[in-house]
Amino acid sequence: MNVGTSVPLPAYTIDPAFMAKKAEELGFESIWYAEHAAVPVKSDSPFPATGGEIPWTYSHFTDPYIALARASAVTSKIKLGTGITLVPERNPLLLAKEIATLDRYSGGVSSLA
């Protein structure tokens, strides 16, 4: 059975290269980083905290493609992918180029989801 892991990447907390290398060492088949381009700092919803304040770690996410590029530099066989890509919020030509470049430099182990 192949098991992957989906890891949130709040900025400035966990190095995506460290996380991917550790996941590969532990035998995970894949690692997935999600995209959250813009998260409000204030919300009317009581989740995930009372008072409408969004916790800092939820509102500052790294770019998944840059994080995956960093991860690809220190891994050799773990598959790399985005848990979600917000396609309507990206320039389609630049996104295609980013994905193709990541696929090239990762040795063909990247996936778009």
GROMACS .gro file of N, CA and C in nm:
model
  339
    1MET      N    1   0.084  -0.117   0.000
    1MET     CA    2   0.000   0.000   0.000
    1MET      C    3   0.089   0.124   0.000
    2ASN      N    4   0.052   0.223  -0.080
    2ASN     CA    5   0.124   0.350  -0.084
    2ASN      C    6   0.052   0.452   0.002
    3VAL      N    7   0.127   0.519   0.087
    3VAL     CA    8   0.071   0.619   0.177
    3VAL      C    9   0.145   0.750   0.158
    4GLY      N   10   0.069   0.856   0.141
    4GLY     CA   11   0.127   0.989   0.129
    4GLY      C   12   0.087   1.073   0.249
    5THR      N   13   0.142   1.192   0.255
    5THR     CA   14   0.107   1.283   0.364
    5THR      C   15   0.079   1.422   0.307
    6SER      N   16  -0.021   1.485   0.363
    6SER     CA   17  -0.054   1.622   0.325
    6SER      C   18  -0.013   1.712   0.440
    7VAL      N   19   0.069   1.808   0.410
    7VAL     CA   20   0.128   1.890   0.515
    7VAL      C   21   0.095   2.037   0.492
    8PRO      N   22   0.030   2.102   0.590
    8PRO     CA   23   0.012   2.247   0.575
    8PRO      C   24   0.146   2.316   0.592
    9LEU      N   25   0.167   2.422   0.520
    9LEU     CA   26   0.295   2.492   0.527
    9LEU      C   27   0.280   2.636   0.569
   10PRO      N   28   0.251   2.658   0.696
   10PRO     CA   29   0.252   2.797   0.742
   10PRO      C   30   0.391   2.855   0.723
   11ALA      N   31   0.396   2.976   0.675
   11ALA     CA   32   0.526   3.040   0.650
   11ALA      C   33   0.606   3.052   0.778
   12TYR      N   34   0.733   3.038   0.766
   12TYR     CA   35   0.829   3.062   0.874
   12TYR      C   36   0.822   2.960   0.987
   13THR      N   37   0.759   2.846   0.967
   13THR     CA   38   0.755   2.748   1.076
   13THR      C   39   0.832   2.622   1.042
   14ILE      N   40   0.800   2.557   0.932
   14ILE     CA   41   0.864   2.431   0.895
   14ILE      C   42   0.924   2.445   0.756
   15ASP      N   43   1.048   2.407   0.743
   15ASP     CA   44   1.115   2.410   0.613
   15ASP      C   45   1.059   2.297   0.526
   16PRO      N   46   1.005   2.329   0.408
   16PRO     CA   47   0.948   2.224   0.324
   16PRO      C   48   1.051   2.120   0.280
   17ALA      N   49   1.177   2.158   0.268
   17ALA     CA   50   1.281   2.062   0.233
   17ALA      C   51   1.301   1.962   0.347
   18PHE      N   52   1.305   2.011   0.469
   18PHE     CA   53   1.318   1.922   0.585
   18PHE      C   54   1.200   1.825   0.592
   19MET      N   55   1.079   1.878   0.574
   19MET     CA   56   0.959   1.796   0.583
   19MET      C   57   0.957   1.687   0.475
   20ALA      N   58   0.991   1.723   0.352
   20ALA     CA   59   0.989   1.626   0.243
   20ALA      C   60   1.097   1.520   0.260
   21LYS      N   61   1.216   1.562   0.302
   21LYS     CA   62   1.325   1.466   0.323
   21LYS      C   63   1.288   1.368   0.434
   22LYS      N   64   1.230   1.418   0.541
   22LYS     CA   65   1.189   1.331   0.652
   22LYS      C   66   1.079   1.235   0.607
   23ALA      N   67   0.982   1.285   0.529
   23ALA     CA   68   0.875   1.199   0.479
   23ALA      C   69   0.931   1.089   0.390
   24GLU      N   70   1.028   1.123   0.305
   24GLU     CA   71   1.092   1.023   0.219
   24GLU      C   72   1.167   0.920   0.303
   25GLU      N   73   1.241   0.966   0.403
   25GLU     CA   74   1.315   0.874   0.492
   25GLU      C   75   1.221   0.779   0.565
   26LEU      N   76   1.102   0.826   0.599
   26LEU     CA   77   1.005   0.744   0.672
   26LEU      C   78   0.926   0.651   0.580
   27GLY      N   79   0.950   0.660   0.450
   27GLY     CA   80   0.887   0.568   0.355
   27GLY      C   81   0.756   0.614   0.295
   28PHE      N   82   0.721   0.741   0.312
   28PHE     CA   83   0.599   0.790   0.249
   28PHE      C   84   0.616   0.790   0.098
   29GLU      N   85   0.508   0.760   0.026
   29GLU     CA   86   0.511   0.755  -0.119
   29GLU      C   87   0.503   0.894  -0.181
   30SER      N   88   0.435   0.986  -0.112
   30SER     CA   89   0.415   1.120  -0.167
   30SER      C   90   0.397   1.221  -0.055
   31ILE      N   91   0.420   1.348  -0.091
   31ILE     CA   92   0.394   1.458   0.001
   31ILE      C   93   0.321   1.567  -0.077
   32TRP      N   94   0.221   1.626  -0.013
   32TRP     CA   95   0.133   1.721  -0.079
   32TRP      C   96   0.130   1.851   0.000
   33TYR      N   97   0.152   1.962  -0.069
   33TYR     CA   98   0.144   2.095  -0.008
   33TYR      C   99   0.026   2.169  -0.070
   34ALA      N  100  -0.060   2.224   0.011
   34ALA     CA  101  -0.179   2.294  -0.038
   34ALA      C  102  -0.151   2.442  -0.062
   35GLU      N  103  -0.236   2.501  -0.144
   35GLU     CA  104  -0.224   2.644  -0.173
   35GLU      C  105  -0.337   2.720  -0.105
   36HIS      N  106  -0.301   2.824  -0.036
   36HIS     CA  107  -0.396   2.919   0.020
   36HIS      C  108  -0.340   3.057  -0.010
   37ALA      N  109  -0.384   3.114  -0.122
   37ALA     CA  110  -0.325   3.240  -0.167
   37ALA      C  111  -0.358   3.358  -0.077
   38ALA      N  112  -0.481   3.362  -0.030
   38ALA     CA  113  -0.523   3.475   0.053
   38ALA      C  114  -0.620   3.425   0.160
   39VAL      N  115  -0.582   3.437   0.283
   39VAL     CA  116  -0.666   3.398   0.395
   39VAL      C  117  -0.695   3.524   0.475
   40PRO      N  118  -0.821   3.553   0.503
   40PRO     CA  119  -0.851   3.675   0.578
   40PRO      C  120  -0.793   3.671   0.719
   41VAL      N  121  -0.757   3.786   0.770
   41VAL     CA  122  -0.704   3.792   0.906
   41VAL      C  123  -0.816   3.808   1.008
   42LYS      N  124  -0.934   3.840   0.962
   42LYS     CA  125  -1.050   3.856   1.050
   42LYS      C  126  -1.169   3.786   0.985
   43SER      N  127  -1.252   3.719   1.065
   43SER     CA  128  -1.365   3.646   1.012
   43SER      C  129  -1.483   3.651   1.108
   44ASP      N  130  -1.604   3.642   1.054
   44ASP     CA  131  -1.723   3.636   1.138
   44ASP      C  132  -1.745   3.496   1.194
   45SER      N  133  -1.679   3.397   1.137
   45SER     CA  134  -1.693   3.259   1.182
   45SER      C  135  -1.620   3.238   1.314
   46PRO      N  136  -1.678   3.160   1.405
   46PRO     CA  137  -1.609   3.132   1.531
   46PRO      C  138  -1.496   3.031   1.515
   47PHE      N  139  -1.486   2.965   1.401
   47PHE     CA  140  -1.379   2.867   1.380
   47PHE      C  141  -1.265   2.935   1.307
   48PRO      N  142  -1.144   2.910   1.338
   48PRO     CA  143  -1.090   2.817   1.436
   48PRO      C  144  -1.064   2.879   1.573
   49ALA      N  145  -1.101   3.005   1.591
   49ALA     CA  146  -1.079   3.068   1.721
   49ALA      C  147  -1.196   3.159   1.752
   50THR      N  148  -1.220   3.180   1.878
   50THR     CA  149  -1.328   3.271   1.915
   50THR      C  150  -1.284   3.414   1.891
   51GLY      N  151  -1.380   3.501   1.868
   51GLY     CA  152  -1.348   3.642   1.847
   51GLY      C  153  -1.318   3.677   1.703
   52GLY      N  154  -1.322   3.580   1.612
   52GLY     CA  155  -1.299   3.608   1.472
   52GLY      C  156  -1.155   3.623   1.430
   53GLU      N  157  -1.061   3.616   1.523
   53GLU     CA  158  -0.919   3.625   1.487
   53GLU      C  159  -0.873   3.495   1.423
   54ILE      N  160  -0.811   3.505   1.309
   54ILE     CA  161  -0.754   3.387   1.244
   54ILE      C  162  -0.614   3.368   1.301
   55PRO      N  163  -0.582   3.249   1.354
   55PRO     CA  164  -0.447   3.227   1.407
   55PRO      C  165  -0.341   3.257   1.302
   56TRP      N  166  -0.231   3.312   1.345
   56TRP     CA  167  -0.123   3.354   1.255
   56TRP      C  168  -0.081   3.242   1.161
   57THR      N  169  -0.071   3.119   1.212
   57THR     CA  170  -0.025   3.008   1.128
   57THR      C  171  -0.124   2.973   1.018
   58TYR      N  172  -0.250   3.010   1.031
   58TYR     CA  173  -0.348   2.986   0.926
   58TYR      C  174  -0.344   3.095   0.819
   59SER      N  175  -0.300   3.212   0.853
   59SER     CA  176  -0.311   3.324   0.759
   59SER      C  177  -0.182   3.356   0.684
   60HIS      N  178  -0.077   3.281   0.704
   60HIS     CA  179   0.050   3.304   0.635
   60HIS      C  180   0.102   3.171   0.579
   61PHE      N  181   0.063   3.140   0.456
   61PHE     CA  182   0.106   3.015   0.393
   61PHE      C  183   0.210   3.044   0.286
   62THR      N  184   0.300   2.949   0.267
   62THR     CA  185   0.400   2.962   0.162
   62THR      C  186   0.340   2.922   0.028
   63ASP      N  187   0.403   2.961  -0.080
   63ASP     CA  188   0.360   2.921  -0.214
   63ASP      C  189   0.395   2.773  -0.232
   64PRO      N  190   0.299   2.689  -0.275
   64PRO     CA  191   0.327   2.546  -0.284
   64PRO      C  192   0.431   2.510  -0.389
   65TYR      N  193   0.437   2.583  -0.499
   65TYR     CA  194   0.532   2.547  -0.604
   65TYR      C  195   0.676   2.581  -0.565
   66ILE      N  196   0.695   2.690  -0.496
   66ILE     CA  197   0.829   2.721  -0.447
   66ILE      C  198   0.868   2.622  -0.339
   67ALA      N  199   0.774   2.587  -0.252
   67ALA     CA  200   0.801   2.487  -0.148
   67ALA      C  201   0.833   2.351  -0.209
   68LEU      N  202   0.760   2.311  -0.313
   68LEU     CA  203   0.787   2.183  -0.378
   68LEU      C  204   0.920   2.184  -0.452
   69ALA      N  205   0.957   2.298  -0.508
   69ALA     CA  206   1.089   2.308  -0.573
   69ALA      C  207   1.199   2.288  -0.469
   70ARG      N  208   1.181   2.349  -0.354
   70ARG     CA  209   1.278   2.331  -0.245
   70ARG      C  210   1.283   2.184  -0.202
   71ALA      N  211   1.167   2.122  -0.191
   71ALA     CA  212   1.161   1.982  -0.151
   71ALA      C  213   1.228   1.892  -0.255
   72SER      N  214   1.211   1.924  -0.383
   72SER     CA  215   1.268   1.839  -0.488
   72SER      C  216   1.421   1.842  -0.488
   73ALA      N  217   1.479   1.947  -0.432
   73ALA     CA  218   1.625   1.959  -0.429
   73ALA      C  219   1.689   1.862  -0.331
   74VAL      N  220   1.612   1.812  -0.234
   74VAL     CA  221   1.671   1.726  -0.130
   74VAL      C  222   1.612   1.585  -0.129
   75THR      N  223   1.523   1.554  -0.224
   75THR     CA  224   1.463   1.421  -0.230
   75THR      C  225   1.491   1.359  -0.365
   76SER      N  226   1.472   1.227  -0.374
   76SER     CA  227   1.500   1.161  -0.501
   76SER      C  228   1.387   1.074  -0.552
   77LYS      N  229   1.300   1.024  -0.465
   77LYS     CA  230   1.196   0.933  -0.514
   77LYS      C  231   1.056   0.965  -0.465
   78ILE      N  232   1.040   1.042  -0.359
   78ILE     CA  233   0.906   1.074  -0.310
   78ILE      C  234   0.833   1.159  -0.414
   79LYS      N  235   0.706   1.127  -0.437
   79LYS     CA  236   0.626   1.205  -0.531
   79LYS      C  237   0.585   1.336  -0.464
   80LEU      N  238   0.585   1.443  -0.541
   80LEU     CA  239   0.555   1.577  -0.490
   80LEU      C  240   0.431   1.631  -0.558
   81GLY      N  241   0.340   1.688  -0.480
   81GLY     CA  242   0.219   1.741  -0.541
   81GLY      C  243   0.155   1.850  -0.459
   82THR      N  244   0.060   1.916  -0.523
   82THR     CA  245  -0.019   2.017  -0.454
   82THR      C  246  -0.149   1.953  -0.410
   83GLY      N  247  -0.185   1.972  -0.284
   83GLY     CA  248  -0.313   1.921  -0.236
   83GLY      C  249  -0.429   1.995  -0.300
   84ILE      N  250  -0.404   2.117  -0.338
   84ILE     CA  251  -0.500   2.199  -0.410
   84ILE      C  252  -0.422   2.310  -0.480
   85THR      N  253  -0.464   2.341  -0.601
   85THR     CA  254  -0.411   2.456  -0.673
   85THR      C  255  -0.529   2.545  -0.710
   86LEU      N  256  -0.523   2.668  -0.673
   86LEU     CA  257  -0.631   2.763  -0.701
   86LEU      C  258  -0.613   2.818  -0.842
   87VAL      N  259  -0.647   2.735  -0.941
   87VAL     CA  260  -0.624   2.769  -1.081
   87VAL      C  261  -0.689   2.902  -1.121
   88PRO      N  262  -0.814   2.931  -1.082
   88PRO     CA  263  -0.874   3.059  -1.123
   88PRO      C  264  -0.802   3.182  -1.068
   89GLU      N  265  -0.722   3.164  -0.965
   89GLU     CA  266  -0.651   3.278  -0.906
   89GLU      C  267  -0.509   3.295  -0.961
   90ARG      N  268  -0.474   3.212  -1.059
   90ARG     CA  269  -0.338   3.218  -1.115
   90ARG      C  270  -0.344   3.248  -1.265
   91ASN      N  271  -0.238   3.308  -1.315
   91ASN     CA  272  -0.223   3.327  -1.458
   91ASN      C  273  -0.198   3.189  -1.519
   92PRO      N  274  -0.281   3.143  -1.614
   92PRO     CA  275  -0.267   3.007  -1.665
   92PRO      C  276  -0.133   2.979  -1.734
   93LEU      N  277  -0.078   3.076  -1.804
   93LEU     CA  278   0.051   3.053  -1.870
   93LEU      C  279   0.164   3.041  -1.769
   94LEU      N  280   0.163   3.127  -1.668
   94LEU     CA  281   0.267   3.118  -1.565
   94LEU      C  282   0.253   2.990  -1.484
   95LEU      N  283   0.129   2.950  -1.454
   95LEU     CA  284   0.108   2.826  -1.380
   95LEU      C  285   0.159   2.706  -1.459
   96ALA      N  286   0.129   2.702  -1.588
   96ALA     CA  287   0.178   2.593  -1.672
   96ALA      C  288   0.330   2.588  -1.673
   97LYS      N  289   0.392   2.704  -1.681
   97LYS     CA  290   0.538   2.710  -1.682
   97LYS      C  291   0.595   2.665  -1.548
   98GLU      N  292   0.533   2.708  -1.437
   98GLU     CA  293   0.579   2.666  -1.304
   98GLU      C  294   0.570   2.515  -1.288
   99ILE      N  295   0.458   2.458  -1.331
   99ILE     CA  296   0.437   2.313  -1.318
   99ILE      C  297   0.537   2.237  -1.405
  100ALA      N  298   0.556   2.281  -1.529
  100ALA     CA  299   0.650   2.215  -1.618
  100ALA      C  300   0.793   2.225  -1.566
  101THR      N  301   0.829   2.340  -1.512
  101THR     CA  302   0.963   2.358  -1.457
  101THR      C  303   0.984   2.270  -1.336
  102LEU      N  304   0.886   2.266  -1.246
  102LEU     CA  305   0.895   2.179  -1.129
  102LEU      C  306   0.907   2.033  -1.172
  103ASP      N  307   0.827   1.992  -1.270
  103ASP     CA  308   0.832   1.854  -1.318
  103ASP      C  309   0.970   1.821  -1.375
  104ARG      N  310   1.027   1.914  -1.448
  104ARG     CA  311   1.160   1.894  -1.508
  104ARG      C  312   1.267   1.880  -1.400
  105TYR      N  313   1.270   1.973  -1.306
  105TYR     CA  314   1.375   1.972  -1.204
  105TYR      C  315   1.355   1.865  -1.097
  106SER      N  316   1.232   1.817  -1.082
  106SER     CA  317   1.208   1.712  -0.982
  106SER      C  318   1.230   1.573  -1.039
  107GLY      N  319   1.262   1.564  -1.166
  107GLY     CA  320   1.283   1.434  -1.227
  107GLY      C  321   1.152   1.363  -1.261
  108GLY      N  322   1.046   1.440  -1.279
  108GLY     CA  323   0.918   1.382  -1.319
  108GLY      C  324   0.834   1.326  -1.207
  109VAL      N  325   0.860   1.365  -1.082
  109VAL     CA  326   0.783   1.310  -0.970
  109VAL      C  327   0.678   1.408  -0.917
  110SER      N  328   0.654   1.518  -0.988
  110SER     CA  329   0.556   1.616  -0.939
  110SER      C  330   0.418   1.589  -0.999
  111SER      N  331   0.315   1.630  -0.925
  111SER     CA  332   0.176   1.612  -0.968
  111SER      C  333   0.098   1.740  -0.940
  112LEU      N  334  -0.002   1.764  -1.021
  112LEU     CA  335  -0.092   1.878  -1.001
  112LEU      C  336  -0.226   1.824  -0.953
  113ALA      N  337  -0.278   1.880  -0.846
  113ALA     CA  338  -0.410   1.837  -0.796
  113ALA      C  339  -0.492   1.960  -0.762
   0.00000   0.00000   0.00000
